[in-house]
mmCIF file of C-alpha atoms and ligand atoms in Angstrom:
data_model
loop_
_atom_site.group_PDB
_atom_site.id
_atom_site.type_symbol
_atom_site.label_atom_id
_atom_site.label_comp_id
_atom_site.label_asym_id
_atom_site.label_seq_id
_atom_site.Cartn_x
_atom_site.Cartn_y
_atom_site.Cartn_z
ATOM 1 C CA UNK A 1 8.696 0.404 -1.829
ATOM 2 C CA UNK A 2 8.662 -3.068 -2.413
ATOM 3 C CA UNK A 3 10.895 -5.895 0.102
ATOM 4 C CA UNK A 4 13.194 -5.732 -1.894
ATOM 5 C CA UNK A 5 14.318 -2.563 -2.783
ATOM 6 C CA UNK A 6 13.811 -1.834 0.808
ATOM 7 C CA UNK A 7 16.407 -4.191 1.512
ATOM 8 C CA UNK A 8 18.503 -3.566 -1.203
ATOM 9 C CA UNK A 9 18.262 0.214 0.049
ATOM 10 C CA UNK A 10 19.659 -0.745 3.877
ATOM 11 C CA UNK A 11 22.304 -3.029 1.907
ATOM 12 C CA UNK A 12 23.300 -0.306 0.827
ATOM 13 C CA UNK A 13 23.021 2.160 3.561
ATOM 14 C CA UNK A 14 24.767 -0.464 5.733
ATOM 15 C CA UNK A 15 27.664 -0.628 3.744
ATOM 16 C CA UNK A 16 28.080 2.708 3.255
ATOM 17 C CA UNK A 17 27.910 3.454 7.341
ATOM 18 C CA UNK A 18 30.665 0.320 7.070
ATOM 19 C CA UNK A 19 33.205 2.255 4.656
ATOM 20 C CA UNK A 20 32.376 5.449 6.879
ATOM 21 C CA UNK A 21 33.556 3.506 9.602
ATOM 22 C CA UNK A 22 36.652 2.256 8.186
ATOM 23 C CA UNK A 23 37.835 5.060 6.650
ATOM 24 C CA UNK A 24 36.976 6.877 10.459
ATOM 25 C CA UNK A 25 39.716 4.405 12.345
ATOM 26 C CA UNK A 26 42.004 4.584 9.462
ATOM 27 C CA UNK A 27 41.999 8.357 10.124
ATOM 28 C CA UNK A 28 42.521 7.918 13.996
ATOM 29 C CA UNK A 29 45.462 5.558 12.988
ATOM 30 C CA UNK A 30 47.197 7.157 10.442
ATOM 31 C CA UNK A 31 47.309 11.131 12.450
ATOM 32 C CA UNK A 32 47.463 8.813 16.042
ATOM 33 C CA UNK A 33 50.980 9.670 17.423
ATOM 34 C CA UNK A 34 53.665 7.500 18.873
ATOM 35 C CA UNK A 35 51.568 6.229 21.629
ATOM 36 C CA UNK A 36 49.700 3.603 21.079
ATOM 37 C CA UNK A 37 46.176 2.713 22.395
ATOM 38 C CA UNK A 38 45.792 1.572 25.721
ATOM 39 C CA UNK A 39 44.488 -2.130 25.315
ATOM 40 C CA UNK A 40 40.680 -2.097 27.099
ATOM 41 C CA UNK A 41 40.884 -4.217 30.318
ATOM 42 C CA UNK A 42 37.428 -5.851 31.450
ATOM 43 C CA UNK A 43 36.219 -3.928 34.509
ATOM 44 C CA UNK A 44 33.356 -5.054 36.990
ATOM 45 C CA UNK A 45 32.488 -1.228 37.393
ATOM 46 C CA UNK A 46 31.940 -0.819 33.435
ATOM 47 C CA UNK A 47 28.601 -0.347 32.253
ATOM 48 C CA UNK A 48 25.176 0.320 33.659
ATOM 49 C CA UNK A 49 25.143 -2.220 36.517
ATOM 50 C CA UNK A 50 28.664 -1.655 37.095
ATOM 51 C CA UNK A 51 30.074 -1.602 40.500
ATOM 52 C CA UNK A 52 33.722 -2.390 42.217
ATOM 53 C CA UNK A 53 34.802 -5.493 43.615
ATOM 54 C CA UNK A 54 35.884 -5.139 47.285
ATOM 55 C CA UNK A 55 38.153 -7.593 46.900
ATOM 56 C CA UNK A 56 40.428 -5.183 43.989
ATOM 57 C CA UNK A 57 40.143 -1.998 46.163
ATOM 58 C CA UNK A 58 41.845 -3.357 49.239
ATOM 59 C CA UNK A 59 44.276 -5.020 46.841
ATOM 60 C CA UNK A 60 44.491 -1.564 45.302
ATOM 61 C CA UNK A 61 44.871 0.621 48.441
ATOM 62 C CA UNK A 62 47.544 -1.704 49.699
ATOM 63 C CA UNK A 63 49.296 -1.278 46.281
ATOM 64 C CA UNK A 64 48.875 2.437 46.336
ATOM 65 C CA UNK A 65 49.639 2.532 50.094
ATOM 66 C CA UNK A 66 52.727 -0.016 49.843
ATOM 67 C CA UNK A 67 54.635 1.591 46.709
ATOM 68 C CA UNK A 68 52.617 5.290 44.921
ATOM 69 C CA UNK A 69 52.046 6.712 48.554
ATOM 70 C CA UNK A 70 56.220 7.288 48.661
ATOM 71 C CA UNK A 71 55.400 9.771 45.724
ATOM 72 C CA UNK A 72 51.987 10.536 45.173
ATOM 73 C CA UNK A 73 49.072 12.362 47.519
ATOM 74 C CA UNK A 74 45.935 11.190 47.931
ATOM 75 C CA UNK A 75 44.562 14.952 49.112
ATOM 76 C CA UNK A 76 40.449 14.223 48.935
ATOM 77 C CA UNK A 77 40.234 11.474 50.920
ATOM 78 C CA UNK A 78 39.846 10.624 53.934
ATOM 79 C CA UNK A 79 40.477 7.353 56.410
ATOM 80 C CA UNK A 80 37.116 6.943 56.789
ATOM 81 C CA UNK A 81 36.363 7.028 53.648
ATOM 82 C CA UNK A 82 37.386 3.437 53.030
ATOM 83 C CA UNK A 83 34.996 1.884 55.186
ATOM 84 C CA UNK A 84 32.033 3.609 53.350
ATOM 85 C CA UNK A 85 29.231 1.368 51.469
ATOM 86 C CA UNK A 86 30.844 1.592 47.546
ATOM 87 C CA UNK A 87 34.371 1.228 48.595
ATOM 88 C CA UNK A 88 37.028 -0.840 49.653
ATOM 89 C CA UNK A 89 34.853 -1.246 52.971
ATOM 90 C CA UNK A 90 37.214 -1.820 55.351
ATOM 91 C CA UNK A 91 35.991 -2.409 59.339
ATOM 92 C CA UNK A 92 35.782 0.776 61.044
ATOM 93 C CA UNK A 93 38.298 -1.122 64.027
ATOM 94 C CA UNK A 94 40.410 -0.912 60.356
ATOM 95 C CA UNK A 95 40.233 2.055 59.605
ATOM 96 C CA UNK A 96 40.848 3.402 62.971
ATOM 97 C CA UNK A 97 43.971 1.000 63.289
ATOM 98 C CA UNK A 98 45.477 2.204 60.123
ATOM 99 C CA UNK A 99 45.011 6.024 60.759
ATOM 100 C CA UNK A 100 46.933 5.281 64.353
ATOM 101 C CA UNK A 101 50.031 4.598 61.874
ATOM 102 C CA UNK A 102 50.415 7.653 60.594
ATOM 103 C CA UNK A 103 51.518 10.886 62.074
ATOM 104 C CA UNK A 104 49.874 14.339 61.073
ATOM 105 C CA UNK A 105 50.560 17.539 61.802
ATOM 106 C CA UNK A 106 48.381 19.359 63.713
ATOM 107 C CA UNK A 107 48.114 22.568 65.824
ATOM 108 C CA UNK A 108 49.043 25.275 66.883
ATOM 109 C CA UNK A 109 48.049 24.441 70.675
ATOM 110 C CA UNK A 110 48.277 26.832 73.223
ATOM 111 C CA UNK A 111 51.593 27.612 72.975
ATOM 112 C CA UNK A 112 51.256 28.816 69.358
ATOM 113 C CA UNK A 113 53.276 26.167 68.363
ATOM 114 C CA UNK A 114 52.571 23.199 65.218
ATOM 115 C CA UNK A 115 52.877 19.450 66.761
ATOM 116 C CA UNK A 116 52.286 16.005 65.705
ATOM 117 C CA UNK A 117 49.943 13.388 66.668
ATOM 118 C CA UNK A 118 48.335 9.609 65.273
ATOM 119 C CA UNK A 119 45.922 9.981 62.979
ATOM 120 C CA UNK A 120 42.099 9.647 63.424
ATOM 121 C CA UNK A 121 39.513 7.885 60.908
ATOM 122 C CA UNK A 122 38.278 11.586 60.122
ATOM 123 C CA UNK A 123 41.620 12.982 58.777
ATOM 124 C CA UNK A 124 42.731 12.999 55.229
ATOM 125 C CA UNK A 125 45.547 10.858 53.818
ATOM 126 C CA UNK A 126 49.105 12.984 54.631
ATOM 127 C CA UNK A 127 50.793 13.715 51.303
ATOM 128 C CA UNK A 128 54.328 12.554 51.147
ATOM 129 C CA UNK A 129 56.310 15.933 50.226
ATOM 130 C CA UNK A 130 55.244 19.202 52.254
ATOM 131 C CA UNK A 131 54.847 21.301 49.162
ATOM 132 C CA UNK A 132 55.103 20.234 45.358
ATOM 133 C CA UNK A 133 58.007 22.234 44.637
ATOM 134 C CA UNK A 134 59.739 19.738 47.459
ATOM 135 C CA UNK A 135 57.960 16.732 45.084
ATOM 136 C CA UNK A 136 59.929 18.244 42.385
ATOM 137 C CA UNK A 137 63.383 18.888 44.031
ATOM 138 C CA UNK A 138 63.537 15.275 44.886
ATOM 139 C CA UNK A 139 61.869 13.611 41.828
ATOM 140 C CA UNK A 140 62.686 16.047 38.614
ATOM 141 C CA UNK A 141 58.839 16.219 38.264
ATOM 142 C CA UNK A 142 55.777 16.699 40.644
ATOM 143 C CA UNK A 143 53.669 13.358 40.823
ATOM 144 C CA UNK A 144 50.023 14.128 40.512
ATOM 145 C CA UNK A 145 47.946 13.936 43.330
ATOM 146 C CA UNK A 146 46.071 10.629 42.792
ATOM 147 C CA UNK A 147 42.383 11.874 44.118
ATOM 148 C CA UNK A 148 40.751 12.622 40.560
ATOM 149 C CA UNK A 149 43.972 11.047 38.221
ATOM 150 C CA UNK A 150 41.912 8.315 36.830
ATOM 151 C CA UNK A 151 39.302 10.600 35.188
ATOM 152 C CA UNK A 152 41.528 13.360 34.717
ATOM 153 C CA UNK A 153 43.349 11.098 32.179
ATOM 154 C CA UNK A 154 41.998 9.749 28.945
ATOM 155 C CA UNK A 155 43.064 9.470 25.215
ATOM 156 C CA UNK A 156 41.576 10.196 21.812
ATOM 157 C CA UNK A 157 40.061 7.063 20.048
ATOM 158 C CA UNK A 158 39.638 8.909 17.078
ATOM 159 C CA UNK A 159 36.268 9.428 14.926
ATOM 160 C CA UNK A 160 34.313 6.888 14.781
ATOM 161 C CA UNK A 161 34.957 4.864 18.082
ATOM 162 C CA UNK A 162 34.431 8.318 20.318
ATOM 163 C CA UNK A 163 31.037 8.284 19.421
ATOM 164 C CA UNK A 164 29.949 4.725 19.445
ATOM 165 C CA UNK A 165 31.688 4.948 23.419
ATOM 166 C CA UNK A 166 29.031 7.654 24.386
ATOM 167 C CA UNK A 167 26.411 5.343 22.768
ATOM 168 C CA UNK A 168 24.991 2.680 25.429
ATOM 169 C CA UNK A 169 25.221 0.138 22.936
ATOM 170 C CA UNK A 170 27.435 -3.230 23.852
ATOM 171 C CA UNK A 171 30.972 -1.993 23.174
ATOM 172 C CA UNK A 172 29.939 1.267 23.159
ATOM 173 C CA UNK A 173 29.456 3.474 27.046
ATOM 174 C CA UNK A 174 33.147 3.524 27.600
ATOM 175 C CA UNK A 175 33.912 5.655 30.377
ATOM 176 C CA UNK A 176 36.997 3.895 31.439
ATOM 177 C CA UNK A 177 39.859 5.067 29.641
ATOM 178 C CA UNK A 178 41.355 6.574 32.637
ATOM 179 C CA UNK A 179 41.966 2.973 34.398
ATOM 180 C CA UNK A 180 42.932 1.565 31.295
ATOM 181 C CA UNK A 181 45.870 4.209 30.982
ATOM 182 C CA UNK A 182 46.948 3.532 33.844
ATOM 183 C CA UNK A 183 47.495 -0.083 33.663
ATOM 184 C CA UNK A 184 49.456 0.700 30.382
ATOM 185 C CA UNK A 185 51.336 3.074 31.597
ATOM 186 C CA UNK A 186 52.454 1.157 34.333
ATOM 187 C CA UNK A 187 53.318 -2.229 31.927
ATOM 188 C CA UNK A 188 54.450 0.598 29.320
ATOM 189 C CA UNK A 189 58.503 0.160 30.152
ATOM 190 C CA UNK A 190 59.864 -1.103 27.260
ATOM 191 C CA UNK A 191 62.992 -0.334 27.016
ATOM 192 C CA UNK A 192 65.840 -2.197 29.542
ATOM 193 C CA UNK A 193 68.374 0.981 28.433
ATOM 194 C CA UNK A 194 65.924 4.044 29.456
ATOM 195 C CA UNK A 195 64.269 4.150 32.596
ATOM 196 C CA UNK A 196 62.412 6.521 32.106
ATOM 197 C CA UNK A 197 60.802 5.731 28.356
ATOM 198 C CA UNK A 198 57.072 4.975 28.289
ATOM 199 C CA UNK A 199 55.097 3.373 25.381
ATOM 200 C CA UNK A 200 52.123 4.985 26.952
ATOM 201 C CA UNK A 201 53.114 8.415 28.093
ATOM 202 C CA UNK A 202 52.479 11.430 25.896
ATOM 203 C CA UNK A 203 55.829 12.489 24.266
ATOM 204 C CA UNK A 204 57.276 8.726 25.535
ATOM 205 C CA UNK A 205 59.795 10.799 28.290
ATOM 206 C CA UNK A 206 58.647 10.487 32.076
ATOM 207 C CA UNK A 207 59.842 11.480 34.892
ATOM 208 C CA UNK A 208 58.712 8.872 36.697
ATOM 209 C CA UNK A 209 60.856 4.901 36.586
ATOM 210 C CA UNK A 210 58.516 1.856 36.957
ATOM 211 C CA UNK A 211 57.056 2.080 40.267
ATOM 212 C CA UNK A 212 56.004 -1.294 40.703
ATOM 213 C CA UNK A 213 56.704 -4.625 38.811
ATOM 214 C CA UNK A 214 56.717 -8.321 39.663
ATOM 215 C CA UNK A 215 56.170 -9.527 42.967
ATOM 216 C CA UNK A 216 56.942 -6.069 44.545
ATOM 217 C CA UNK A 217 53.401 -6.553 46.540
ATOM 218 C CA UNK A 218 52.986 -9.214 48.863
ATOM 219 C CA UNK A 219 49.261 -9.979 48.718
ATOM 220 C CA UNK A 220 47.491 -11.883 51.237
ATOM 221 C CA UNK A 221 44.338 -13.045 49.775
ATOM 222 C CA UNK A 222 45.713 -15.700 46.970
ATOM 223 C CA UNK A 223 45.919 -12.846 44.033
ATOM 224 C CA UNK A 224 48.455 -13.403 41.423
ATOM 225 C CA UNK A 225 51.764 -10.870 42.424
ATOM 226 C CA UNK A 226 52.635 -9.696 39.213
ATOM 227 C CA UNK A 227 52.228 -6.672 37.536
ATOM 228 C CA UNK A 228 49.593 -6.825 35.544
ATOM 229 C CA UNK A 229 47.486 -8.046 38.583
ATOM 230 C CA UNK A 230 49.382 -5.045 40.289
ATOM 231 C CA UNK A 231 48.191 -2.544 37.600
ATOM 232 C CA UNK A 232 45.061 -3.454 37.526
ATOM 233 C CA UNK A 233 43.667 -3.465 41.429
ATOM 234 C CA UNK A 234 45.239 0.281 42.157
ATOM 235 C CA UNK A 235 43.610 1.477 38.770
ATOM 236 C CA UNK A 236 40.700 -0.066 40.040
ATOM 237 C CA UNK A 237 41.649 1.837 43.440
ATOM 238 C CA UNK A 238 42.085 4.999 41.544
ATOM 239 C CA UNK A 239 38.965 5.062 40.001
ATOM 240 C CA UNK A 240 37.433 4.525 43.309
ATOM 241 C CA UNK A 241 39.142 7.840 44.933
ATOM 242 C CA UNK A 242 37.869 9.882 42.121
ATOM 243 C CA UNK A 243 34.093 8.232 42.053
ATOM 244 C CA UNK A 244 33.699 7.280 45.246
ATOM 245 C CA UNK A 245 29.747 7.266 44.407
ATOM 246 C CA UNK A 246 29.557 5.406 41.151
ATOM 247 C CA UNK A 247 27.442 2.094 42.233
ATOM 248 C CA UNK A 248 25.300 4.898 43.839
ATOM 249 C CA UNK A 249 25.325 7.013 40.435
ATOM 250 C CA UNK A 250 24.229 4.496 38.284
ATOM 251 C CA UNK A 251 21.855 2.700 40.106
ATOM 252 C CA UNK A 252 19.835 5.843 40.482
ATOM 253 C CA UNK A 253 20.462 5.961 36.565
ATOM 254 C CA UNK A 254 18.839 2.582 35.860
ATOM 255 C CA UNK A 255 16.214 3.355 38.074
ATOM 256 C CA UNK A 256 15.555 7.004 36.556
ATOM 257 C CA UNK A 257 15.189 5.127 33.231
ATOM 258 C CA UNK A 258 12.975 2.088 34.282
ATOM 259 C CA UNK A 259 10.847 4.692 35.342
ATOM 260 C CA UNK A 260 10.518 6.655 32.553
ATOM 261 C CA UNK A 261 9.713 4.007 30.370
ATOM 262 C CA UNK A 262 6.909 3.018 33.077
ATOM 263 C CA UNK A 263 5.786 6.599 33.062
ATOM 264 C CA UNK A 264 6.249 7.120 29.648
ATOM 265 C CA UNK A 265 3.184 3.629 28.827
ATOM 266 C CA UNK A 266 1.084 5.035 31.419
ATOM 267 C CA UNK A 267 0.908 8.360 29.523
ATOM 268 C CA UNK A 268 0.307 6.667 26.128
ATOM 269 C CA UNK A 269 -2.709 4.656 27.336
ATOM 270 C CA UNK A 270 -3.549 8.305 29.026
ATOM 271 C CA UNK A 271 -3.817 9.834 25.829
ATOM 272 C CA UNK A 272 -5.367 7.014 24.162
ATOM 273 C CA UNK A 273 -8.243 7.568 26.934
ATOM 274 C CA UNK A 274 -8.479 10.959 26.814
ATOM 275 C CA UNK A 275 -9.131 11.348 22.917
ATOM 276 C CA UNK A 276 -10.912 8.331 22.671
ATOM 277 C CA UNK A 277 -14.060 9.908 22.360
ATOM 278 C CA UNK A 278 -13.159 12.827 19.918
ATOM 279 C CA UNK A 279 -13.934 12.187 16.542
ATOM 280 C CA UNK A 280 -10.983 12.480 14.467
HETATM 281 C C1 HEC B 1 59.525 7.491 43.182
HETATM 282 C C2 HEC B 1 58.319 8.295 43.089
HETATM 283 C C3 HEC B 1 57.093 7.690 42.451
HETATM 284 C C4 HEC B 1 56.439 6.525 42.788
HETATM 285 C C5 HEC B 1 56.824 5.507 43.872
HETATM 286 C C6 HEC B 1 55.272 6.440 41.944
HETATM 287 N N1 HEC B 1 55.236 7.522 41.102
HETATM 288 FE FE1 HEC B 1 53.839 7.890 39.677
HETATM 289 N N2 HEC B 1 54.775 9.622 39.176
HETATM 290 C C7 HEC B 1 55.926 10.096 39.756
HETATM 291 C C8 HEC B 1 56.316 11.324 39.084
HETATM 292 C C9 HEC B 1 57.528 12.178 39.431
HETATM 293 C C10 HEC B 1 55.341 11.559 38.087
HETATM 294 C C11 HEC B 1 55.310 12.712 37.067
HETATM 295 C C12 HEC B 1 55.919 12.192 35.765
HETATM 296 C C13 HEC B 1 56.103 13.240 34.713
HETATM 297 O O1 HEC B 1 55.332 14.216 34.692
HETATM 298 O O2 HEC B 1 57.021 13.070 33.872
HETATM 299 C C14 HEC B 1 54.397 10.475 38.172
HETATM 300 C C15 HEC B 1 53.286 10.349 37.357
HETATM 301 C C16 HEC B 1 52.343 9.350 37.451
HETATM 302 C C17 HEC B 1 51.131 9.262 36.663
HETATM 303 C C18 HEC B 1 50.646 10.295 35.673
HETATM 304 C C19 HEC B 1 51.102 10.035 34.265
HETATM 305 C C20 HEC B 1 50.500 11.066 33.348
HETATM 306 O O3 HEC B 1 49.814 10.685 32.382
HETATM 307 O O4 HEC B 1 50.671 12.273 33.599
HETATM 308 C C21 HEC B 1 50.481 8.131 37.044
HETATM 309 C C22 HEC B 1 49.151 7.606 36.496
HETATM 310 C C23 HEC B 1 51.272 7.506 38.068
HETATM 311 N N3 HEC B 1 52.391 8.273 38.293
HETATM 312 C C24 HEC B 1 50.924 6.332 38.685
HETATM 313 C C25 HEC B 1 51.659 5.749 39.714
HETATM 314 C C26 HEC B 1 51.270 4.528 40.376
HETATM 315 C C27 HEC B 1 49.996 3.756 40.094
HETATM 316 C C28 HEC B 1 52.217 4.292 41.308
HETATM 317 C C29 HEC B 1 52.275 3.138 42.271
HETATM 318 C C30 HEC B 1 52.185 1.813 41.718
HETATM 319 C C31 HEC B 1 53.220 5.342 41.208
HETATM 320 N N4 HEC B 1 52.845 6.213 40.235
HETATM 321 C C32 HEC B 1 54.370 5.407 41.986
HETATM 322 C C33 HEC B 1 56.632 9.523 40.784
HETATM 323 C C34 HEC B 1 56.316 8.322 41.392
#
């Protein structure tokens, strides 16, 4: 094959890929339903050196402590938890302060009976409504524990996109359509007239009004207290509670994969040795 057929053929299968493409997201927007796409915010924990900025999680956590805590449980973690390396790394004298405010229910001591006492570093966050069918009496709907919420949410981006975001490719390795829900559903209230319409949320009807909007927050480190700012550092807390090992998981990733490719040299100049003398 000459140069230039050669590059006459890739023309071609280039622009073919191109069309595929095209006609792929005009698929995903013509069945797409009345929800539109969460926009895609820029995270420091995307990609493969990704990791979360200290700063956003105790922004986040006082968010999600301040306002969602009325509502929302926080079951799988613990105090202590937020003064671990990959979190919002709070002081342990922090951590043990904050548990003090709380009250949880302990027992039954010697007299059989339930009582309450300050919390400790090792107990888990106290959810708001004793059972969820309380959560629903008072609410109309039960509010979803936040623990695993950010990646228990996502949305369809439609053939081709869902495969270039399992590529790692730049643009591609998208694994954060959880936060970036979030932060749409919580900027999603369009309309002044219905509370409780949602851009964002499947079916447009929730149960839930806007929980937070400008200036609700009063941060102490400088931040911007608006919404979006809002949004963004208890997503950003979110995705913490539900990978509270991520900087841990993909470190070990990068370094699984520089050594492969090491390993994977040293066993081509092996087998270069080895059959170097066989006559072939
Ligand atoms: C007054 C109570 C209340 C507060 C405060 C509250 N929520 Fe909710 N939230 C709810 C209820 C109830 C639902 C369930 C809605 C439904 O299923 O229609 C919900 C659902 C959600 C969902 C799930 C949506 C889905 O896709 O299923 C997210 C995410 C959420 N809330 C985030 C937050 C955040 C973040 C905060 C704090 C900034 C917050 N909520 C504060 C009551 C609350």
């Amino acid at each position: 094959m000459t140069i230039k057929t050669f590059s006459l053929v890739s023309l071609g299968a280039s622009l073919g890929l191109a069309a595929l493409l095209a006609t792929g997201s005009a698929q995903a927007a013509g069945d797409a339903h009345s929800a539109p796409q969460p926009e895609r915010q820029a995270w420091t924990f995307a990609g493969p050196f990704g990791h979360y900025d200290r700063a956003q999680l105790q922004r986040g956590f006082q968010v999600y402590r301040e306002v969602c805590a009325n509502c929302h449980s926080l079951k799988r973690i613990a105090f202590r938890n937020l003064s671990e390396a990959g979190g919002p790394e709070f002081s342990e004298a922090q951590v043990k302060a904050l548990a003090a405010e709380y009250k949880i229910k302990d027992g039954p001591n010697d007299a059989g009976d339930m009582f309450e006492r300050p919390g400790r570093a090792s107990d888990r966050f106290p959810a708001p409504f004793a059972n969820p069918e309380a959560a629903r009496a008072a609410l109309g709907a039960i509010p979803p524990d936040f623990s695993l919420l950010a990646k228990a949410r996502s949305y369809s981006r439609g053939f081709p996109l869902f495969l270039i975001d399992a590529l790692p490719i730049p643009g591609g390795a998208y694994q954060e359509h959880g936060p970036d829900y979030i932060v749409a559903l919580l900027k999603g209230y369009s309309k002044t007239d219905d509370p409780n319409y949602n851009d964002y949320f499947p079916g447009n009807k929730i149960a839930m009004a806007q929980p937070v909007s400008d200036g609700a927050v009063d941060y102490t480190d400088g931040s911007p207290k608006t919404l979006i700012q809002y949004a963004r550092d208890v997503s950003a807390f979110m995705m913490w509670a539900a990978e509270p090992k991520l900087e841990q998981r993909k470190k070990t990733g990068f370094n699984v994969m520089a050594f492969l490719l090491v390993f994977a040299g040293l066993l081509y100049y092996t087998k270069k040795r080895v059959w170097a003398d066989v006559v072939h």
